[in-house]
Amino acid sequence: DTAVSQTPKYLVTQMGNDKSIKCEQNLGHDTMYWYKQDSKKFLKIMFSYNNKELIINETVPNRFSPKSPDKAHLNLHINSLELGDSAVYFCDSSRTSEIYTGELFFGEGSRLTVL
Amino acid sequence: TQLLEQSPQFLSIQEGENLTVYCNSSSVFSSLQWYRQEPGEGPVLLVTVVTGGEVKKLKRLTFQFGDARKDSSLHITAAQPGDTGLYLCAGGSGSARQLTFGSGTQLTVLP
């Protein structure tokens, strides 16, 4: 059983389109995150949710909107896609909102390519 | 903003060699984690260190947290092709309430 699963794994779309990435975890964790990994492999946190509540919202354009219908799901919707949005987006989860000691469990990533 | 710099950025070595990867910052961290990421996969946790000066061993991998909790190192003995991957350090800070990832070291071990 996959612990953290993301769909789709690959997404190719035109500039200006709107797209969503879905994420689900079956680990029973309270906290879920979205990270962005750029072409230089640098991983940066975008959002963090604890029990469906937003607790971290880094400086991300408001074209990016996370939604957490329940604590096992955290989806990411992106409006008006731009070329610079091309990256690998990782969903992950942890046992606690005190994330500086807890292990992060990552999904396989969703590679977004904006043409 | 807390930054973690890793060196070297790229490392290509022969099977059987030893290597050390460094993770440095000017900030103090409550904890430091090391992850390994393989192509097409998400990072996977290798170890967490929380005490200054702490040393942890995981088979051929030795992790050390600096005394001042600003830096860390990963030493691999007798590297194998299976060690190939992107190694990421990540510092945890209670004040920032998040993990800050390092710039990564891409390791290639040639057979």
GROMACS .gro file of C-alpha atoms in nm:
model
  226
    1ASP     CA    1   0.000   0.000   0.000
    2THR     CA    2   0.135   0.342  -0.098
    3ALA     CA    3   0.163   0.564   0.209
    4VAL     CA    4   0.141   0.903   0.036
    5SER     CA    5  -0.001   0.899  -0.314
    6GLN     CA    6  -0.022   1.185  -0.561
    7THR     CA    7  -0.201   1.210  -0.892
    8PRO     CA    8  -0.116   1.275  -1.162
    9LYS     CA    9   0.252   1.185  -1.167
   10TYR     CA   10   0.308   1.382  -1.487
   11LEU     CA   11   0.121   1.688  -1.606
   12VAL     CA   12   0.192   1.878  -1.928
   13THR     CA   13  -0.021   2.183  -1.998
   14GLN     CA   14  -0.032   2.516  -2.174
   15MET     CA   15   0.039   2.849  -2.011
   16GLY     CA   16  -0.276   3.010  -1.874
   17ASN     CA   17  -0.456   2.684  -1.796
   18ASP     CA   18  -0.580   2.578  -1.452
   19LYS     CA   19  -0.476   2.241  -1.309
   20SER     CA   20  -0.506   2.040  -0.989
   21ILE     CA   21  -0.289   1.782  -0.816
   22LYS     CA   22  -0.444   1.546  -0.565
   23CYS     CA   23  -0.279   1.391  -0.261
   24GLU     CA   24  -0.390   1.129  -0.014
   25GLN     CA   25  -0.211   0.967   0.280
   26ASN     CA   26  -0.312   0.648   0.459
   27LEU     CA   27  -0.069   0.685   0.749
   28GLY     CA   28  -0.314   0.849   0.987
   29HIS     CA   29  -0.093   1.160   1.009
   30ASP     CA   30  -0.227   1.494   1.129
   31THR     CA   31  -0.012   1.719   0.915
   32MET     CA   32   0.027   1.740   0.539
   33TYR     CA   33   0.242   1.962   0.319
   34TRP     CA   34   0.312   2.074  -0.032
   35TYR     CA   35   0.673   2.126  -0.136
   36LYS     CA   36   0.809   2.252  -0.468
   37GLN     CA   37   1.135   2.114  -0.609
   38ASP     CA   38   1.288   2.328  -0.880
   39SER     CA   39   1.519   2.228  -1.164
   40LYS     CA   40   1.821   2.260  -0.932
   41LYS     CA   41   1.660   2.008  -0.694
   42PHE     CA   42   1.600   2.271  -0.428
   43LEU     CA   43   1.303   2.177  -0.208
   44LYS     CA   44   1.093   2.460  -0.066
   45ILE     CA   45   0.783   2.438   0.148
   46MET     CA   46   0.470   2.597   0.009
   47PHE     CA   47   0.190   2.506   0.250
   48SER     CA   48   0.128   2.303   0.561
   49TYR     CA   49  -0.206   2.185   0.701
   50ASN     CA   50  -0.274   2.038   1.042
   51ASN     CA   51  -0.609   1.866   1.084
   52LYS     CA   52  -0.751   2.050   0.780
   53GLU     CA   53  -0.629   2.386   0.910
   54LEU     CA   54  -0.367   2.594   0.729
   55ILE     CA   55  -0.066   2.648   0.955
   56ILE     CA   56   0.212   2.744   0.713
   57ASN     CA   57   0.162   2.955   0.404
   58GLU     CA   58   0.493   3.059   0.256
   59THR     CA   59   0.529   3.337   0.003
   60VAL     CA   60   0.347   3.166  -0.279
   61PRO     CA   61   0.145   3.343  -0.550
   62ASN     CA   62  -0.226   3.338  -0.474
   63ARG     CA   63  -0.275   3.147  -0.799
   64PHE     CA   64  -0.186   2.846  -0.582
   65SER     CA   65  -0.469   2.735  -0.358
   66PRO     CA   66  -0.451   2.429  -0.132
   67LYS     CA   67  -0.763   2.252  -0.014
   68SER     CA   68  -0.790   1.994   0.261
   69PRO     CA   69  -1.134   1.825   0.267
   70ASP     CA   70  -1.019   1.600   0.551
   71LYS     CA   71  -0.692   1.527   0.728
   72ALA     CA   72  -0.605   1.246   0.486
   73HIS     CA   73  -0.627   1.463   0.175
   74LEU     CA   74  -0.452   1.779   0.063
   75ASN     CA   75  -0.507   1.895  -0.294
   76LEU     CA   76  -0.332   2.174  -0.480
   77HIS     CA   77  -0.506   2.386  -0.740
   78ILE     CA   78  -0.310   2.621  -0.963
   79ASN     CA   79  -0.476   2.894  -1.169
   80SER     CA   80  -0.338   3.071  -1.474
   81LEU     CA   81  -0.028   2.855  -1.503
   82GLU     CA   82   0.299   3.027  -1.588
   83LEU     CA   83   0.623   2.891  -1.734
   84GLY     CA   84   0.796   2.938  -1.399
   85ASP     CA   85   0.551   2.700  -1.234
   86SER     CA   86   0.722   2.409  -1.408
   87ALA     CA   87   0.867   2.195  -1.128
   88VAL     CA   88   0.812   1.876  -0.932
   89TYR     CA   89   0.551   1.918  -0.660
   90PHE     CA   90   0.574   1.689  -0.358
   91CYS     CA   91   0.302   1.615  -0.112
   92ASP     CA   92   0.411   1.479   0.223
   93SER     CA   93   0.287   1.415   0.571
   94SER     CA   94   0.415   1.385   0.925
   95ARG     CA   95   0.290   1.253   1.257
   96THR     CA   96   0.287   1.586   1.429
   97SER     CA   97   0.272   1.953   1.358
   98GLU     CA   98   0.609   1.985   1.539
   99ILE     CA   99   0.775   1.911   1.209
  100TYR     CA  100   1.127   2.001   1.305
  101THR     CA  101   1.185   1.659   1.459
  102GLY     CA  102   0.927   1.439   1.291
  103GLU     CA  103   0.993   1.236   0.978
  104LEU     CA  104   0.841   1.362   0.655
  105PHE     CA  105   0.687   1.093   0.436
  106PHE     CA  106   0.696   1.208   0.076
  107GLY     CA  107   0.483   1.108  -0.218
  108GLU     CA  108   0.647   1.023  -0.550
  109GLY     CA  109   0.602   1.375  -0.681
  110SER     CA  110   0.402   1.531  -0.963
  111ARG     CA  111   0.612   1.669  -1.247
  112LEU     CA  112   0.439   1.975  -1.392
  113THR     CA  113   0.555   2.109  -1.728
  114VAL     CA  114   0.406   2.434  -1.852
  115LEU     CA  115   0.450   2.501  -2.223
  116THR     CA  116   1.576   3.332   0.639
  117GLN     CA  117   1.763   3.019   0.741
  118LEU     CA  118   1.986   2.874   0.470
  119LEU     CA  119   2.160   2.539   0.452
  120GLU     CA  120   2.446   2.501   0.206
  121GLN     CA  121   2.564   2.159   0.103
  122SER     CA  122   2.897   2.072  -0.048
  123PRO     CA  123   2.997   1.940  -0.281
  124GLN     CA  124   2.703   1.995  -0.514
  125PHE     CA  125   2.808   1.701  -0.733
  126LEU     CA  126   3.029   1.405  -0.647
  127SER     CA  127   3.125   1.117  -0.873
  128ILE     CA  128   3.341   0.841  -0.726
  129GLN     CA  129   3.440   0.480  -0.784
  130GLU     CA  130   3.289   0.192  -0.594
  131GLY     CA  131   3.483   0.125  -0.275
  132GLU     CA  132   3.592   0.484  -0.212
  133ASN     CA  133   3.502   0.686   0.096
  134LEU     CA  134   3.334   1.024   0.083
  135THR     CA  135   3.203   1.303   0.305
  136VAL     CA  136   2.919   1.542   0.233
  137TYR     CA  137   2.882   1.864   0.431
  138CYS     CA  138   2.581   2.068   0.536
  139ASN     CA  139   2.652   2.415   0.676
  140SER     CA  140   2.453   2.708   0.806
  141SER     CA  141   2.499   3.027   1.003
  142SER     CA  142   2.178   2.945   1.192
  143VAL     CA  143   2.127   2.712   1.485
  144PHE     CA  144   1.886   2.425   1.432
  145SER     CA  145   1.691   2.219   1.685
  146SER     CA  146   1.744   1.910   1.478
  147LEU     CA  147   1.893   1.800   1.152
  148GLN     CA  148   1.769   1.534   0.918
  149TRP     CA  149   1.931   1.364   0.620
  150TYR     CA  150   1.723   1.235   0.330
  151ARG     CA  151   1.813   1.042   0.015
  152GLN     CA  152   1.616   1.092  -0.305
  153GLU     CA  153   1.633   0.860  -0.604
  154PRO     CA  154   1.518   0.960  -0.956
  155GLY     CA  155   1.141   0.972  -0.989
  156GLU     CA  156   1.088   0.926  -0.616
  157GLY     CA  157   1.035   1.143  -0.313
  158PRO     CA  158   1.306   1.189  -0.049
  159VAL     CA  159   1.332   0.919   0.216
  160LEU     CA  160   1.456   0.987   0.568
  161LEU     CA  161   1.791   0.835   0.662
  162VAL     CA  162   1.850   0.981   1.007
  163THR     CA  163   1.757   1.257   1.253
  164VAL     CA  164   2.013   1.409   1.491
  165VAL     CA  165   1.906   1.642   1.769
  166THR     CA  166   2.198   1.686   2.011
  167GLY     CA  167   2.509   1.895   1.939
  168GLY     CA  168   2.804   1.662   1.876
  169GLU     CA  169   2.578   1.363   1.821
  170VAL     CA  170   2.707   1.086   1.596
  171LYS     CA  171   2.478   0.822   1.444
  172LYS     CA  172   2.575   0.525   1.232
  173LEU     CA  173   2.360   0.349   0.977
  174LYS     CA  174   2.564   0.059   0.836
  175ARG     CA  175   2.829   0.227   0.618
  176LEU     CA  176   2.686   0.577   0.674
  177THR     CA  177   2.800   0.797   0.964
  178PHE     CA  178   2.615   1.117   1.046
  179GLN     CA  179   2.744   1.390   1.276
  180PHE     CA  180   2.573   1.701   1.413
  181GLY     CA  181   2.809   1.988   1.488
  182ASP     CA  182   2.865   2.092   1.849
  183ALA     CA  183   2.700   2.429   1.784
  184ARG     CA  184   2.413   2.265   1.593
  185LYS     CA  185   2.488   2.475   1.284
  186ASP     CA  186   2.638   2.207   1.064
  187SER     CA  187   2.635   1.837   0.989
  188SER     CA  188   2.827   1.584   0.787
  189LEU     CA  189   2.753   1.252   0.623
  190HIS     CA  190   3.040   1.009   0.572
  191ILE     CA  191   3.003   0.700   0.355
  192THR     CA  192   3.257   0.422   0.381
  193ALA     CA  193   3.326   0.191   0.087
  194ALA     CA  194   3.059   0.347  -0.135
  195GLN     CA  195   2.847   0.119  -0.352
  196PRO     CA  196   2.647   0.192  -0.669
  197GLY     CA  197   2.331   0.156  -0.461
  198ASP     CA  198   2.435   0.466  -0.266
  199THR     CA  199   2.383   0.677  -0.579
  200GLY     CA  200   2.123   0.947  -0.525
  201LEU     CA  201   2.053   1.304  -0.416
  202TYR     CA  202   2.140   1.359  -0.051
  203LEU     CA  203   1.948   1.636   0.123
  204CYS     CA  204   2.000   1.776   0.468
  205ALA     CA  205   1.710   1.950   0.639
  206GLY     CA  206   1.726   2.167   0.949
  207GLY     CA  207   1.440   2.191   1.191
  208SER     CA  208   1.364   2.504   1.390
  209GLY     CA  209   1.091   2.547   1.646
  210SER     CA  210   1.083   2.920   1.589
  211ALA     CA  211   1.036   2.882   1.214
  212ARG     CA  212   0.801   2.583   1.264
  213GLN     CA  213   0.929   2.418   0.950
  214LEU     CA  214   1.211   2.224   0.794
  215THR     CA  215   1.459   2.409   0.577
  216PHE     CA  216   1.617   2.191   0.311
  217GLY     CA  217   1.974   2.219   0.192
  218SER     CA  218   2.082   2.266  -0.166
  219GLY     CA  219   2.153   1.894  -0.211
  220THR     CA  220   2.450   1.678  -0.310
  221GLN     CA  221   2.413   1.456  -0.615
  222LEU     CA  222   2.625   1.145  -0.556
  223THR     CA  223   2.712   0.900  -0.831
  224VAL     CA  224   2.900   0.582  -0.743
  225LEU     CA  225   3.046   0.413  -1.048
  226PRO     CA  226   3.088   0.034  -1.055
   0.00000   0.00000   0.00000
